[in-house]
Coordinates of C-alpha atoms in Angstrom, one line a residue:
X2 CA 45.1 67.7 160.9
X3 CA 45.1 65.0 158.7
X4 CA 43.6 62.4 160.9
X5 CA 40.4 60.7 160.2
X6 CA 38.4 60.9 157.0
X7 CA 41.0 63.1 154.5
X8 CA 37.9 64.9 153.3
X9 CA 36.0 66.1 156.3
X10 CA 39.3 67.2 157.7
X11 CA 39.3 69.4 154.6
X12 CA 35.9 70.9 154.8
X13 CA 35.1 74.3 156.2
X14 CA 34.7 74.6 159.1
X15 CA 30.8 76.4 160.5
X16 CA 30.6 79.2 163.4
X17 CA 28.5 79.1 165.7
X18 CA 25.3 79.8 163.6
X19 CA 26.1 76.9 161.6
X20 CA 27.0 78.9 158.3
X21 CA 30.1 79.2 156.7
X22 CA 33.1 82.1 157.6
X23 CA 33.9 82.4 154.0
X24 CA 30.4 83.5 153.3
X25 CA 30.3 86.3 155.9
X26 CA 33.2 87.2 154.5
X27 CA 32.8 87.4 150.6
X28 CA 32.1 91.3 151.0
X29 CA 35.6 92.1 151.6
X30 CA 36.4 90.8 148.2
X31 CA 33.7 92.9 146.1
X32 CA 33.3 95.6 148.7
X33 CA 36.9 96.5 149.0
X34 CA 37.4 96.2 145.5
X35 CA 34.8 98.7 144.2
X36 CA 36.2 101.0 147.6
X37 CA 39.7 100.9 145.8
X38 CA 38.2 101.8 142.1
X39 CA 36.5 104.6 143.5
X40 CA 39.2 106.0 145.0
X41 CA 41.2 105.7 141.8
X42 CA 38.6 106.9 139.9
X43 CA 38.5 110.2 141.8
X44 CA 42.0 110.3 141.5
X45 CA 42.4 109.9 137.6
X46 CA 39.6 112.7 137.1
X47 CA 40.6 115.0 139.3
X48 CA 44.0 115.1 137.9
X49 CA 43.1 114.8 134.1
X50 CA 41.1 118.0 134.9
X51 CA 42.8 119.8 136.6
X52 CA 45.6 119.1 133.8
X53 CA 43.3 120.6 131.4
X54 CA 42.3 123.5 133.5
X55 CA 45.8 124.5 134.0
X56 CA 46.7 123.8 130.3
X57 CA 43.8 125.6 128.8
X58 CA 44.5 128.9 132.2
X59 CA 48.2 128.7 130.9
X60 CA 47.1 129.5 127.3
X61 CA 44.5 131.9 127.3
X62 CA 43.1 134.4 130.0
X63 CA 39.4 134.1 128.9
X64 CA 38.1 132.4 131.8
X65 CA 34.7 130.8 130.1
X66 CA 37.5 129.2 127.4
X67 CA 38.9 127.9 130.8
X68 CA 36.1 126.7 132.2
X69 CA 34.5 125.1 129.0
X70 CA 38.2 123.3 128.5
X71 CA 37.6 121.8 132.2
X72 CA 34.2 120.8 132.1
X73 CA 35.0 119.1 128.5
X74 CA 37.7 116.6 130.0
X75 CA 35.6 115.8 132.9
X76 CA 32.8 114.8 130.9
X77 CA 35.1 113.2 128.9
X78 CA 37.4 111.6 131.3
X79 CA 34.1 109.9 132.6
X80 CA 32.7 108.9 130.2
X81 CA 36.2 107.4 128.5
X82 CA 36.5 105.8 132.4
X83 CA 33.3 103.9 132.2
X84 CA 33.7 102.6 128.4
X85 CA 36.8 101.1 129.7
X86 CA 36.2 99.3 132.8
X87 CA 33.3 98.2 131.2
X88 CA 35.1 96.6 127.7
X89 CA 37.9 95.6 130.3
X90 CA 35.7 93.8 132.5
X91 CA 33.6 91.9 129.6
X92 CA 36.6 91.2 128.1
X93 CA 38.3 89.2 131.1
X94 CA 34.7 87.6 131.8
X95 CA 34.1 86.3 127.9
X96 CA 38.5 84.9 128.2
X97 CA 37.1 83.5 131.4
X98 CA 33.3 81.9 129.9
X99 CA 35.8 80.7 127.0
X100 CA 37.9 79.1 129.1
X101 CA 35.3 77.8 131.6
X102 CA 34.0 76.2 128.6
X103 CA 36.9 74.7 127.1
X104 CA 37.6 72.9 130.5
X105 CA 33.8 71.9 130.2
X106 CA 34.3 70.0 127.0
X107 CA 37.6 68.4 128.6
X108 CA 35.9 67.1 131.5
X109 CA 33.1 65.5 129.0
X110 CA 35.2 64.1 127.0
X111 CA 38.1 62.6 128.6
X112 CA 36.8 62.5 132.4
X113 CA 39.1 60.0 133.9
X114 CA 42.6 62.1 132.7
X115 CA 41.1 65.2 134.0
X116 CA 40.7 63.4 137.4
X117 CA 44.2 62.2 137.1
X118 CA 45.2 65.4 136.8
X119 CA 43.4 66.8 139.9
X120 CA 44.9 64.0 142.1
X121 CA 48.4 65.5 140.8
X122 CA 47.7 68.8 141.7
X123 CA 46.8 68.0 145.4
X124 CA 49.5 65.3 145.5
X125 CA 51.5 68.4 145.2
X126 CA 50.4 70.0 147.7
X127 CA 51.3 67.9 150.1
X128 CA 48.3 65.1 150.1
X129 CA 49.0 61.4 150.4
X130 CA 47.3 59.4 147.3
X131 CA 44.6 58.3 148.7
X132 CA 43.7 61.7 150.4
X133 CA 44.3 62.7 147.1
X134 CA 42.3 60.1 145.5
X135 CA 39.3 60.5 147.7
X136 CA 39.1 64.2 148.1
X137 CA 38.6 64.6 143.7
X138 CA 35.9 61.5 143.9
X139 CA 33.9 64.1 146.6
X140 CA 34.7 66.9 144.0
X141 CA 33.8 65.2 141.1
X142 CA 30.4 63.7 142.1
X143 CA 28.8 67.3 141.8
X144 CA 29.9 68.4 138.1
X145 CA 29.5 72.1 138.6
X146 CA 31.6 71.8 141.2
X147 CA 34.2 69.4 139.5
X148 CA 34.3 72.4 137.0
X149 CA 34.8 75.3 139.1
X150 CA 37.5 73.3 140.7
X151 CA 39.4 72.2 137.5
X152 CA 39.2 75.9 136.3
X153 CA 40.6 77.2 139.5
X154 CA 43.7 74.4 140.7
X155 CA 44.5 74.0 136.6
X156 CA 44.2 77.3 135.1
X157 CA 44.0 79.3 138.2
X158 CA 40.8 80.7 137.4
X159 CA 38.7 81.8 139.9
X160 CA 34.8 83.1 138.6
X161 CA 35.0 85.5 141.9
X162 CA 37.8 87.4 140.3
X163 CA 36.0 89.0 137.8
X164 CA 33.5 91.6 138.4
X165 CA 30.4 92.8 136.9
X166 CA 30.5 94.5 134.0
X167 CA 28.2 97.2 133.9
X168 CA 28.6 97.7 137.5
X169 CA 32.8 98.2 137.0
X170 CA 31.5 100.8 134.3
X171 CA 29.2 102.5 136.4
X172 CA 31.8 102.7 139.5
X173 CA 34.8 104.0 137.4
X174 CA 32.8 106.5 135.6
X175 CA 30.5 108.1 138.1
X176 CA 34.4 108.0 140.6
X177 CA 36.0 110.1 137.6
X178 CA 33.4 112.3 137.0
X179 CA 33.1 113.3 141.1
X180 CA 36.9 113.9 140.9
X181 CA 36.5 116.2 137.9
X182 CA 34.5 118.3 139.5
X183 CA 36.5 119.0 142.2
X184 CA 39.2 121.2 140.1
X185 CA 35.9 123.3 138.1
X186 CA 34.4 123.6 141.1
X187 CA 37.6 125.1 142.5
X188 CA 38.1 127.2 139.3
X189 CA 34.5 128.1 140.1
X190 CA 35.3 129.3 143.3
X191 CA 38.1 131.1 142.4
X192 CA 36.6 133.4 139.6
X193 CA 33.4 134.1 142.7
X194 CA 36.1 135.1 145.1
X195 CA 37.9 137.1 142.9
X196 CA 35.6 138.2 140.5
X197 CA 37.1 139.8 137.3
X198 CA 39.3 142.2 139.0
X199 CA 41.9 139.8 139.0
X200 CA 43.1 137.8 135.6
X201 CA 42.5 134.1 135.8
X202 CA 46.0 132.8 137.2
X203 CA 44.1 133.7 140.5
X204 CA 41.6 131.7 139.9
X205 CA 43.6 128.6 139.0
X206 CA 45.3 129.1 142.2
X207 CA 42.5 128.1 144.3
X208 CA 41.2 125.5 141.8
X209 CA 45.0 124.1 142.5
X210 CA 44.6 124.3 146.0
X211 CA 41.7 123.1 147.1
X212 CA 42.2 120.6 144.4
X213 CA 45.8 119.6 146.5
X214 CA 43.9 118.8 149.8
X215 CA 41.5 116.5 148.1
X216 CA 44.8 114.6 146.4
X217 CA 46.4 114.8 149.5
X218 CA 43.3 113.0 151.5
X219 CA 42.8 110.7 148.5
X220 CA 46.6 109.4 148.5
X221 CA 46.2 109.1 152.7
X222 CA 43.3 107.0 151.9
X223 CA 45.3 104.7 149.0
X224 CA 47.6 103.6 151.9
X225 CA 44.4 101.4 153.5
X226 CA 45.3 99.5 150.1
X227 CA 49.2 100.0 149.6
X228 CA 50.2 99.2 153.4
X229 CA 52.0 102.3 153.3
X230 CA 52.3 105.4 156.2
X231 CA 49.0 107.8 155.0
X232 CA 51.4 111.1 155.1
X233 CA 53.7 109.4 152.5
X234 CA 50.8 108.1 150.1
X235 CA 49.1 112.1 150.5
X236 CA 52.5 113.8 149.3
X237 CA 53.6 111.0 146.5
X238 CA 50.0 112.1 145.1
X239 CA 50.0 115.5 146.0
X240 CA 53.8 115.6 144.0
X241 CA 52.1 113.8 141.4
X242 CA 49.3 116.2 140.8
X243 CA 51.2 118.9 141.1
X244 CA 53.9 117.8 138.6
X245 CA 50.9 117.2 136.1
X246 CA 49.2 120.9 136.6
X247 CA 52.4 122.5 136.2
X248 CA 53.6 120.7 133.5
X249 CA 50.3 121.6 131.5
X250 CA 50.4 125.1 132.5
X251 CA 53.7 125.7 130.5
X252 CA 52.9 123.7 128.1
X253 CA 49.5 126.5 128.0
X254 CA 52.2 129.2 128.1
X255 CA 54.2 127.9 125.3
X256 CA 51.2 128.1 123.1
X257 CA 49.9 131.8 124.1
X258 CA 53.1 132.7 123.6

């Protein structure tokens, strides 16, 4: 509705407690977000170990060289986890503070062609001129907001895109290092069941499978994400894992032979 004043008609609209939807709803950006990273963070280090494990059980039969070899790459998968989602997510926020800044020093300087070009953007979107006009004289009489505007209808920069840095860190490498565990502590499991009676092929049978059901129920919970049937996501990431362990595994036999 574009009757009346052009810029009320454009404001959000309260609930019934006189606060704004799009608040009550900002947790389904961060929240889901760090739901989806855990998710794949418990995937990547559950299958990075349980690559190793298989690798390292397809080489040799000494089952504390096995067992080293796996808790080494979950440590290490981790660790490597959170050093990258950390440097990833600085990196994006100092492009983004650059940026930010840039347009800053654009809006100081040259004001009124910065204007001129917000009235083009929402001229293309439909507005008449002078809803045009009079919306970006609202915007641009609060300049914090003029900015986080410019940044997100010019560059399409948004500062709710990019996460925290240290807590991205935190999330990917505590994820990675819970999905590690679950091969070991299959492997574990395996040697406690079987004891030493039984060389350690056993062992990294049970490590497999009980690693299989958790990338089955993590690849049935990737669908809440992908839109895709839960069954379907739990095999492609059940083939996936397995393709991984046995690929390793002969790649151990190859060098024990």
């Amino acid at each position: 509705d574009v009757t009346g004043d052009p810029t009320t008609a454009r404001l959000p609209a309260l609930d019934a407690d006189g606060e704004d939807p799009a608040d009550e709803e900002e947790w389904h950006g961060s929240g889901i977000e760090s739901i989806r990273n855990v998710i794949y963070g418990v995937n990547d280090g559950l299958t990075a170990t349980l690559g190793v494990l298989a690798g390292v059980g397809g080489a040799t039969v000494n089952p504390r060289v096995v067992l080293i070899g796996g808790l080494s790459a979950m440590v290490a998968s981790g660790v490597s986890m959170a050093g990258g989602a950390y440097l990833a997510s600085k990196s994006q926020r100092e492009v983004f503070e650059g940026q930010l800044a840039r347009e800053a020093a654009e809006i100081e300087a040259m004001p009124d062609l910065e204007r001129a070009e917000l009235v083009r953007i929402y001229r293309s979107k439909g507005l008449t001129p002078d809803e045009a006009a009079t919306i970006v004289g609202r915007i641009t009489q609060d300049k914090k907001v003029w900015l986080e505007t410019q940044a997100r209808e010019e560059l399409g920069l948004d500062k709710t895109q990019f996460e925290n840095p240290m807590r991205e860190g935190l999330v990917a490498g505590i994820s990675t290092l819970i999905g590690g565990v679950i091969p070991v502590a299959g492997y574990l499991l395996g040697r406690f069941l079987l004891g030493a009676a039984i060389n350690g092929f056993g062992a990294l049978v049970i490590a497999f499978a009980v690693s299989a059901a958790f990338l089955f129920g993590i690849g049935s919970a990737r669908s809440f994400f992908t839109g895709k049937g839960g069954v379907r996501s739990g095999v492609e990431m059940l083939v996936v894992g397995s393709l991984v362990a046995a690929l390793t595994y002969l790649v151990g036999l190859l060098f024990r032979a």
